[in-house]
PDB file of C-alpha atoms in Angstrom:
ATOM      1  CA  MET A  29      60.825  96.521  37.817  1.00  0.00           C
ATOM      2  CA  ASP A  30      57.982  94.912  39.765  1.00  0.00           C
ATOM      3  CA  PHE A  31      58.178  96.079  43.363  1.00  0.00           C
ATOM      4  CA  VAL A  32      55.019  94.216  44.408  1.00  0.00           C
ATOM      5  CA  GLU A  33      56.228  90.857  43.116  1.00  0.00           C
ATOM      6  CA  GLY A  34      59.508  91.799  44.717  1.00  0.00           C
ATOM      7  CA  GLU A  35      62.863  93.436  44.095  1.00  0.00           C
ATOM      8  CA  ILE A  36      66.195  93.355  45.932  1.00  0.00           C
ATOM      9  CA  ILE A  37      67.839  96.783  45.941  1.00  0.00           C
ATOM     10  CA  GLY A  38      71.331  97.656  47.108  1.00  0.00           C
ATOM     11  CA  PHE A  39      71.517 101.191  48.499  1.00  0.00           C
ATOM     12  CA  ASP A  40      74.651 103.169  49.310  1.00  0.00           C
ATOM     13  CA  LYS A  41      73.391 104.574  52.616  1.00  0.00           C
ATOM     14  CA  PRO A  42      74.251 108.223  53.256  1.00  0.00           C
ATOM     15  CA  TYR A  43      76.004 109.412  56.408  1.00  0.00           C
ATOM     16  CA  ARG A  44      73.641 109.979  59.365  1.00  0.00           C
ATOM     17  CA  TRP A  45      70.727 108.122  57.750  1.00  0.00           C
ATOM     18  CA  THR A  46      69.456 105.152  59.708  1.00  0.00           C
ATOM     19  CA  SER A  47      68.656 101.886  57.951  1.00  0.00           C
ATOM     20  CA  PHE A  48      65.033 102.572  58.855  1.00  0.00           C
ATOM     21  CA  ASP A  49      65.293 105.927  57.038  1.00  0.00           C
ATOM     22  CA  VAL A  50      66.285 104.053  53.880  1.00  0.00           C
ATOM     23  CA  VAL A  51      63.340 101.656  54.262  1.00  0.00           C
ATOM     24  CA  GLY A  52      60.831 104.366  55.219  1.00  0.00           C
ATOM     25  CA  LYS A  53      61.770 106.782  52.447  1.00  0.00           C
ATOM     26  CA  SER A  54      61.845 104.081  49.765  1.00  0.00           C
ATOM     27  CA  ARG A  55      58.471 102.689  50.940  1.00  0.00           C
ATOM     28  CA  TRP A  56      56.907 106.156  50.831  1.00  0.00           C
ATOM     29  CA  LEU A  57      58.209 106.793  47.311  1.00  0.00           C
ATOM     30  CA  LEU A  58      57.015 103.412  46.056  1.00  0.00           C
ATOM     31  CA  CYS A  59      53.574 103.653  47.644  1.00  0.00           C
ATOM     32  CA  HIS A  60      53.140 107.164  46.259  1.00  0.00           C
ATOM     33  CA  LYS A  61      54.154 106.056  42.765  1.00  0.00           C
ATOM     34  CA  LEU A  62      52.159 102.804  42.785  1.00  0.00           C
ATOM     35  CA  GLY A  63      49.084 104.424  44.314  1.00  0.00           C
ATOM     36  CA  THR A  64      48.889 102.039  47.239  1.00  0.00           C
ATOM     37  CA  LYS A  65      48.907 102.522  50.988  1.00  0.00           C
ATOM     38  CA  LYS A  66      50.594  99.223  51.759  1.00  0.00           C
ATOM     39  CA  LEU A  67      53.765  97.652  50.431  1.00  0.00           C
ATOM     40  CA  LYS A  68      56.107  95.314  52.243  1.00  0.00           C
ATOM     41  CA  VAL A  69      59.609  96.806  52.445  1.00  0.00           C
ATOM     42  CA  GLY A  70      62.420  95.724  54.760  1.00  0.00           C
ATOM     43  CA  HIS A  71      66.200  95.735  55.082  1.00  0.00           C
ATOM     44  CA  THR A  72      68.518  92.776  55.588  1.00  0.00           C
ATOM     45  CA  GLY A  73      70.750  94.210  58.312  1.00  0.00           C
ATOM     46  CA  THR A  74      71.101  97.424  60.292  1.00  0.00           C
ATOM     47  CA  LEU A  75      73.930  99.827  59.536  1.00  0.00           C
ATOM     48  CA  ASP A  76      74.800 102.497  62.115  1.00  0.00           C
ATOM     49  CA  PRO A  77      73.761 106.087  61.265  1.00  0.00           C
ATOM     50  CA  LEU A  78      77.408 107.252  61.357  1.00  0.00           C
ATOM     51  CA  ALA A  79      78.383 104.578  58.817  1.00  0.00           C
ATOM     52  CA  THR A  80      77.893 104.643  55.050  1.00  0.00           C
ATOM     53  CA  GLY A  81      77.645 101.917  52.457  1.00  0.00           C
ATOM     54  CA  VAL A  82      75.610  98.854  51.585  1.00  0.00           C
ATOM     55  CA  VAL A  83      72.077  98.491  52.908  1.00  0.00           C
ATOM     56  CA  VAL A  84      70.081  95.809  51.097  1.00  0.00           C
ATOM     57  CA  VAL A  85      66.347  96.447  50.833  1.00  0.00           C
ATOM     58  CA  CYS A  86      63.700  93.905  49.785  1.00  0.00           C
ATOM     59  CA  THR A  87      60.223  94.764  48.540  1.00  0.00           C
ATOM     60  CA  GLY A  88      56.983  92.826  48.076  1.00  0.00           C
ATOM     61  CA  LYS A  89      57.277  89.058  48.033  1.00  0.00           C
ATOM     62  CA  LYS A  90      61.090  89.263  48.140  1.00  0.00           C
ATOM     63  CA  THR A  91      60.812  90.302  51.825  1.00  0.00           C
ATOM     64  CA  LYS A  92      60.460  86.554  52.481  1.00  0.00           C
ATOM     65  CA  LEU A  93      64.178  86.323  51.688  1.00  0.00           C
ATOM     66  CA  ILE A  94      65.231  88.775  54.422  1.00  0.00           C
ATOM     67  CA  ASP A  95      66.033  86.130  57.048  1.00  0.00           C
ATOM     68  CA  ALA A  96      68.268  84.246  54.607  1.00  0.00           C
ATOM     69  CA  LEU A  97      69.972  87.399  53.337  1.00  0.00           C
ATOM     70  CA  GLN A  98      70.715  88.502  56.914  1.00  0.00           C
ATOM     71  CA  GLN A  99      73.039  85.517  57.251  1.00  0.00           C
ATOM     72  CA  HIS A 100      75.358  86.729  54.485  1.00  0.00           C
ATOM     73  CA  ILE A 101      78.863  87.867  55.354  1.00  0.00           C
ATOM     74  CA  LYS A 102      79.646  91.562  55.477  1.00  0.00           C
ATOM     75  CA  GLU A 103      82.757  93.508  54.506  1.00  0.00           C
ATOM     76  CA  TYR A 104      83.755  96.825  56.058  1.00  0.00           C
ATOM     77  CA  VAL A 105      86.478  99.432  55.790  1.00  0.00           C
ATOM     78  CA  ALA A 106      86.949 101.067  59.189  1.00  0.00           C
ATOM     79  CA  THR A 107      89.132 103.926  60.396  1.00  0.00           C
ATOM     80  CA  LEU A 108      90.119 103.833  64.068  1.00  0.00           C
ATOM     81  CA  GLN A 109      91.454 106.653  66.195  1.00  0.00           C
ATOM     82  CA  LEU A 110      93.928 105.107  68.610  1.00  0.00           C
ATOM     83  CA  GLY A 111      94.634 106.478  72.072  1.00  0.00           C
ATOM     84  CA  ALA A 112      91.105 107.572  72.997  1.00  0.00           C
ATOM     85  CA  THR A 113      87.720 106.025  73.745  1.00  0.00           C
ATOM     86  CA  THR A 114      84.110 107.169  73.698  1.00  0.00           C
ATOM     87  CA  PRO A 115      81.093 105.559  75.436  1.00  0.00           C
ATOM     88  CA  SER A 116      79.574 104.682  72.049  1.00  0.00           C
ATOM     89  CA  TYR A 117      82.906 103.494  70.563  1.00  0.00           C
ATOM     90  CA  ASP A 118      82.418 105.974  67.700  1.00  0.00           C
ATOM     91  CA  LEU A 119      81.817 109.719  67.183  1.00  0.00           C
ATOM     92  CA  GLU A 120      78.254 109.694  68.532  1.00  0.00           C
ATOM     93  CA  LYS A 121      79.598 110.491  72.006  1.00  0.00           C
ATOM     94  CA  PRO A 122      82.567 112.687  72.984  1.00  0.00           C
ATOM     95  CA  ILE A 123      85.905 111.262  74.127  1.00  0.00           C
ATOM     96  CA  ASP A 124      85.729 110.087  77.732  1.00  0.00           C
ATOM     97  CA  GLN A 125      89.291 108.845  78.245  1.00  0.00           C
ATOM     98  CA  THR A 126      92.719 109.043  76.627  1.00  0.00           C
ATOM     99  CA  TYR A 127      95.535 106.504  76.684  1.00  0.00           C
ATOM    100  CA  PRO A 128      99.266 106.310  75.902  1.00  0.00           C
ATOM    101  CA  THR A 129     100.172 105.598  72.282  1.00  0.00           C
ATOM    102  CA  GLU A 130     103.976 106.036  72.291  1.00  0.00           C
ATOM    103  CA  HIS A 131     104.458 102.264  72.256  1.00  0.00           C
ATOM    104  CA  ILE A 132     102.207 101.666  69.253  1.00  0.00           C
ATOM    105  CA  THR A 133     104.144 100.878  66.087  1.00  0.00           C
ATOM    106  CA  ARG A 134     103.238  99.308  62.755  1.00  0.00           C
ATOM    107  CA  GLU A 135     105.084  96.188  63.902  1.00  0.00           C
ATOM    108  CA  LEU A 136     102.899  95.912  67.017  1.00  0.00           C
ATOM    109  CA  ILE A 137      99.751  96.449  64.956  1.00  0.00           C
ATOM    110  CA  ASP A 138     100.812  93.752  62.487  1.00  0.00           C
ATOM    111  CA  ARG A 139     101.182  91.311  65.377  1.00  0.00           C
ATOM    112  CA  VAL A 140      97.879  92.204  67.034  1.00  0.00           C
ATOM    113  CA  ILE A 141      95.470  92.427  64.086  1.00  0.00           C
ATOM    114  CA  PRO A 142      95.757  88.745  62.986  1.00  0.00           C
ATOM    115  CA  THR A 143      94.780  87.621  66.509  1.00  0.00           C
ATOM    116  CA  PHE A 144      91.209  88.657  65.678  1.00  0.00           C
ATOM    117  CA  LEU A 145      90.832  86.083  62.912  1.00  0.00           C
ATOM    118  CA  GLY A 146      88.358  83.246  63.420  1.00  0.00           C
ATOM    119  CA  GLU A 147      85.604  82.647  65.964  1.00  0.00           C
ATOM    120  CA  GLN A 148      85.525  84.766  69.106  1.00  0.00           C
ATOM    121  CA  TRP A 149      83.183  86.177  71.720  1.00  0.00           C
ATOM    122  CA  GLN A 150      82.310  89.858  71.479  1.00  0.00           C
ATOM    123  CA  VAL A 151      80.383  92.044  73.924  1.00  0.00           C
ATOM    124  CA  PRO A 152      78.104  94.356  71.895  1.00  0.00           C
ATOM    125  CA  PRO A 153      78.221  98.127  72.476  1.00  0.00           C
ATOM    126  CA  ILE A 154      75.751  99.438  75.032  1.00  0.00           C
ATOM    127  CA  PHE A 155      74.714 101.979  72.390  1.00  0.00           C
ATOM    128  CA  SER A 156      73.313  99.279  70.105  1.00  0.00           C
ATOM    129  CA  ALA A 157      69.981  97.792  69.032  1.00  0.00           C
ATOM    130  CA  VAL A 158      70.472  94.660  71.149  1.00  0.00           C
ATOM    131  CA  LYS A 159      67.362  94.029  73.231  1.00  0.00           C
ATOM    132  CA  VAL A 160      67.502  93.976  77.038  1.00  0.00           C
ATOM    133  CA  ASP A 161      64.244  92.986  78.753  1.00  0.00           C
ATOM    134  CA  GLY A 162      62.316  93.958  75.641  1.00  0.00           C
ATOM    135  CA  LYS A 163      63.987  97.345  75.187  1.00  0.00           C
ATOM    136  CA  ARG A 164      66.812  98.444  72.927  1.00  0.00           C
ATOM    137  CA  ALA A 165      70.123  98.797  74.747  1.00  0.00           C
ATOM    138  CA  TYR A 166      70.711 102.261  73.307  1.00  0.00           C
ATOM    139  CA  GLU A 167      67.391 103.489  74.727  1.00  0.00           C
ATOM    140  CA  LEU A 168      68.475 102.460  78.222  1.00  0.00           C
ATOM    141  CA  ALA A 169      72.032 103.777  77.767  1.00  0.00           C
ATOM    142  CA  ARG A 170      70.797 107.187  76.603  1.00  0.00           C
ATOM    143  CA  LYS A 171      68.724 107.422  79.778  1.00  0.00           C
ATOM    144  CA  GLY A 172      71.872 106.813  81.814  1.00  0.00           C
ATOM    145  CA  GLN A 173      70.781 103.356  82.952  1.00  0.00           C
ATOM    146  CA  GLU A 174      73.255 100.557  83.593  1.00  0.00           C
ATOM    147  CA  VAL A 175      73.306  98.090  80.706  1.00  0.00           C
ATOM    148  CA  GLU A 176      74.985  94.692  80.878  1.00  0.00           C
ATOM    149  CA  LEU A 177      75.153  92.790  77.608  1.00  0.00           C
ATOM    150  CA  LYS A 178      76.135  89.170  77.138  1.00  0.00           C
ATOM    151  CA  PRO A 179      78.969  88.299  74.739  1.00  0.00           C
ATOM    152  CA  LYS A 180      77.996  86.858  71.362  1.00  0.00           C
ATOM    153  CA  LEU A 181      79.898  84.374  69.241  1.00  0.00           C
ATOM    154  CA  LEU A 182      80.981  85.740  65.875  1.00  0.00           C
ATOM    155  CA  LYS A 183      83.484  84.963  63.163  1.00  0.00           C
ATOM    156  CA  ILE A 184      85.987  87.191  61.408  1.00  0.00           C
ATOM    157  CA  ASP A 185      86.996  85.608  58.103  1.00  0.00           C
ATOM    158  CA  GLU A 186      89.430  88.291  56.991  1.00  0.00           C
ATOM    159  CA  ILE A 187      91.073  91.288  58.637  1.00  0.00           C
ATOM    160  CA  GLU A 188      93.923  93.346  57.257  1.00  0.00           C
ATOM    161  CA  VAL A 189      95.643  96.669  57.805  1.00  0.00           C
ATOM    162  CA  LEU A 190      95.089  99.086  54.923  1.00  0.00           C
ATOM    163  CA  SER A 191      97.061 101.985  56.379  1.00  0.00           C
ATOM    164  CA  PHE A 192      98.508 103.344  59.612  1.00  0.00           C
ATOM    165  CA  ASP A 193      99.297 107.022  60.201  1.00  0.00           C
ATOM    166  CA  GLN A 194     101.630 107.010  63.198  1.00  0.00           C
ATOM    167  CA  ALA A 195     101.586 110.798  63.502  1.00  0.00           C
ATOM    168  CA  LEU A 196      97.799 110.967  63.772  1.00  0.00           C
ATOM    169  CA  MET A 197      97.494 107.514  65.380  1.00  0.00           C
ATOM    170  CA  GLN A 198      94.834 106.545  62.858  1.00  0.00           C
ATOM    171  CA  LEU A 199      94.487 102.966  61.684  1.00  0.00           C
ATOM    172  CA  GLN A 200      92.439 101.837  58.684  1.00  0.00           C
ATOM    173  CA  ILE A 201      91.441  98.181  58.391  1.00  0.00           C
ATOM    174  CA  ARG A 202      89.327  95.960  56.134  1.00  0.00           C
ATOM    175  CA  VAL A 203      87.157  93.351  57.836  1.00  0.00           C
ATOM    176  CA  VAL A 204      85.088  90.462  56.442  1.00  0.00           C
ATOM    177  CA  CYS A 205      82.858  89.068  59.157  1.00  0.00           C
ATOM    178  CA  SER A 206      79.688  87.214  60.112  1.00  0.00           C
ATOM    179  CA  LYS A 207      76.272  88.576  60.968  1.00  0.00           C
ATOM    180  CA  GLY A 208      76.136  90.283  64.347  1.00  0.00           C
ATOM    181  CA  THR A 209      79.681  91.656  64.350  1.00  0.00           C
ATOM    182  CA  TYR A 210      79.912  95.182  65.723  1.00  0.00           C
ATOM    183  CA  ILE A 211      82.864  96.979  64.155  1.00  0.00           C
ATOM    184  CA  ARG A 212      82.626  99.594  66.915  1.00  0.00           C
ATOM    185  CA  ALA A 213      83.160  96.847  69.476  1.00  0.00           C
ATOM    186  CA  LEU A 214      86.007  95.463  67.378  1.00  0.00           C
ATOM    187  CA  ALA A 215      87.627  98.914  67.508  1.00  0.00           C
ATOM    188  CA  ARG A 216      87.299  98.874  71.297  1.00  0.00           C
ATOM    189  CA  ASP A 217      88.871  95.409  71.476  1.00  0.00           C
ATOM    190  CA  ILE A 218      91.730  96.340  69.148  1.00  0.00           C
ATOM    191  CA  GLY A 219      92.495  99.336  71.329  1.00  0.00           C
ATOM    192  CA  GLU A 220      92.574  97.164  74.431  1.00  0.00           C
ATOM    193  CA  ARG A 221      94.783  94.551  72.777  1.00  0.00           C
ATOM    194  CA  LEU A 222      97.191  97.335  71.812  1.00  0.00           C
ATOM    195  CA  HIS A 223      97.304  98.291  75.525  1.00  0.00           C
ATOM    196  CA  SER A 224      95.660 101.589  74.700  1.00  0.00           C
ATOM    197  CA  GLY A 225      92.202 102.703  73.593  1.00  0.00           C
ATOM    198  CA  ALA A 226      90.417 103.191  70.268  1.00  0.00           C
ATOM    199  CA  HIS A 227      87.170 104.317  68.712  1.00  0.00           C
ATOM    200  CA  LEU A 228      85.732 104.487  65.197  1.00  0.00           C
ATOM    201  CA  ILE A 229      85.968 107.741  63.268  1.00  0.00           C
ATOM    202  CA  ALA A 230      84.756 106.336  59.932  1.00  0.00           C
ATOM    203  CA  LEU A 231      82.998 103.177  58.791  1.00  0.00           C
ATOM    204  CA  ARG A 232      81.888 102.040  55.364  1.00  0.00           C
ATOM    205  CA  ARG A 233      80.161  98.747  54.606  1.00  0.00           C
ATOM    206  CA  THR A 234      81.538  97.702  51.241  1.00  0.00           C
ATOM    207  CA  ARG A 235      79.780  94.375  50.727  1.00  0.00           C
ATOM    208  CA  VAL A 236      76.832  92.256  51.863  1.00  0.00           C
ATOM    209  CA  GLY A 237      77.038  88.782  50.372  1.00  0.00           C
ATOM    210  CA  ASP A 238      77.552  89.285  46.645  1.00  0.00           C
ATOM    211  CA  ILE A 239      76.265  92.874  46.655  1.00  0.00           C
ATOM    212  CA  ARG A 240      79.167  95.339  46.530  1.00  0.00           C
ATOM    213  CA  VAL A 241      78.971  99.049  47.258  1.00  0.00           C
ATOM    214  CA  GLU A 242      80.127  99.939  43.747  1.00  0.00           C
ATOM    215  CA  ASP A 243      76.999  98.184  42.426  1.00  0.00           C
ATOM    216  CA  CYS A 244      74.642 100.032  44.795  1.00  0.00           C
ATOM    217  CA  ILE A 245      72.557 103.098  44.005  1.00  0.00           C
ATOM    218  CA  SER A 246      72.106 106.363  45.849  1.00  0.00           C
ATOM    219  CA  PHE A 247      68.681 107.449  47.027  1.00  0.00           C
ATOM    220  CA  GLU A 248      68.711 110.182  44.378  1.00  0.00           C
ATOM    221  CA  GLN A 249      69.233 107.541  41.675  1.00  0.00           C
ATOM    222  CA  PHE A 250      66.405 105.481  43.172  1.00  0.00           C
ATOM    223  CA  GLU A 251      64.079 108.495  42.966  1.00  0.00           C
ATOM    224  CA  GLN A 252      64.973 108.912  39.305  1.00  0.00           C
ATOM    225  CA  ILE A 253      64.229 105.234  38.634  1.00  0.00           C
ATOM    226  CA  ILE A 254      60.860 105.489  40.392  1.00  0.00           C
ATOM    227  CA  ASN A 255      59.911 108.669  38.528  1.00  0.00           C
ATOM    228  CA  GLN A 256      60.594 106.942  35.194  1.00  0.00           C
ATOM    229  CA  LEU A 257      58.189 104.061  35.907  1.00  0.00           C
TER     230      LEU A 257
END
């Protein structure tokens, strides 16, 4: 493998790692092994710390492909807790409000979920990396400042129900979508369309373009590869 000329690596990101952790740790390992202080390393799309799955990393001259790779569709498997919301739309923040769920049935879910297919406008979460006046929205939100984000046009190519536990009010879905789609915001919108509330309790990115999670490597495997060079 020639990391200076350029490689494209699919990582299975661990829970609570940021995408920047993946880039930073892999860059440090490579620079240490190659005996250099500088090596271009970048990722092709941020994945939330509380999510796991595919993060694509480019090295060396292959970093020129990052902009193109960022346009690739993504696939996710998401688990939603219905009947409650959090400010971050996931488990980063505690529940701030609860809602009725007695009316939610599998039949209702099967009617609502297909309404998210196609192009639509989505307001990003305030706890996100979207920039507001040069600062990340999450930086402002964590300081308790008011954050108003503009809706963005996105496209959902596929969305399906994988399972629904009516006793626990937990819904698992698979989503294939365009760049810029926030699955946390989709969870919020699904909750609202069900006349209730919802937030993410698990998220796994299973594909970026043609790179599937089953073809990705763990960071431990990457270390082993580097040590064998």
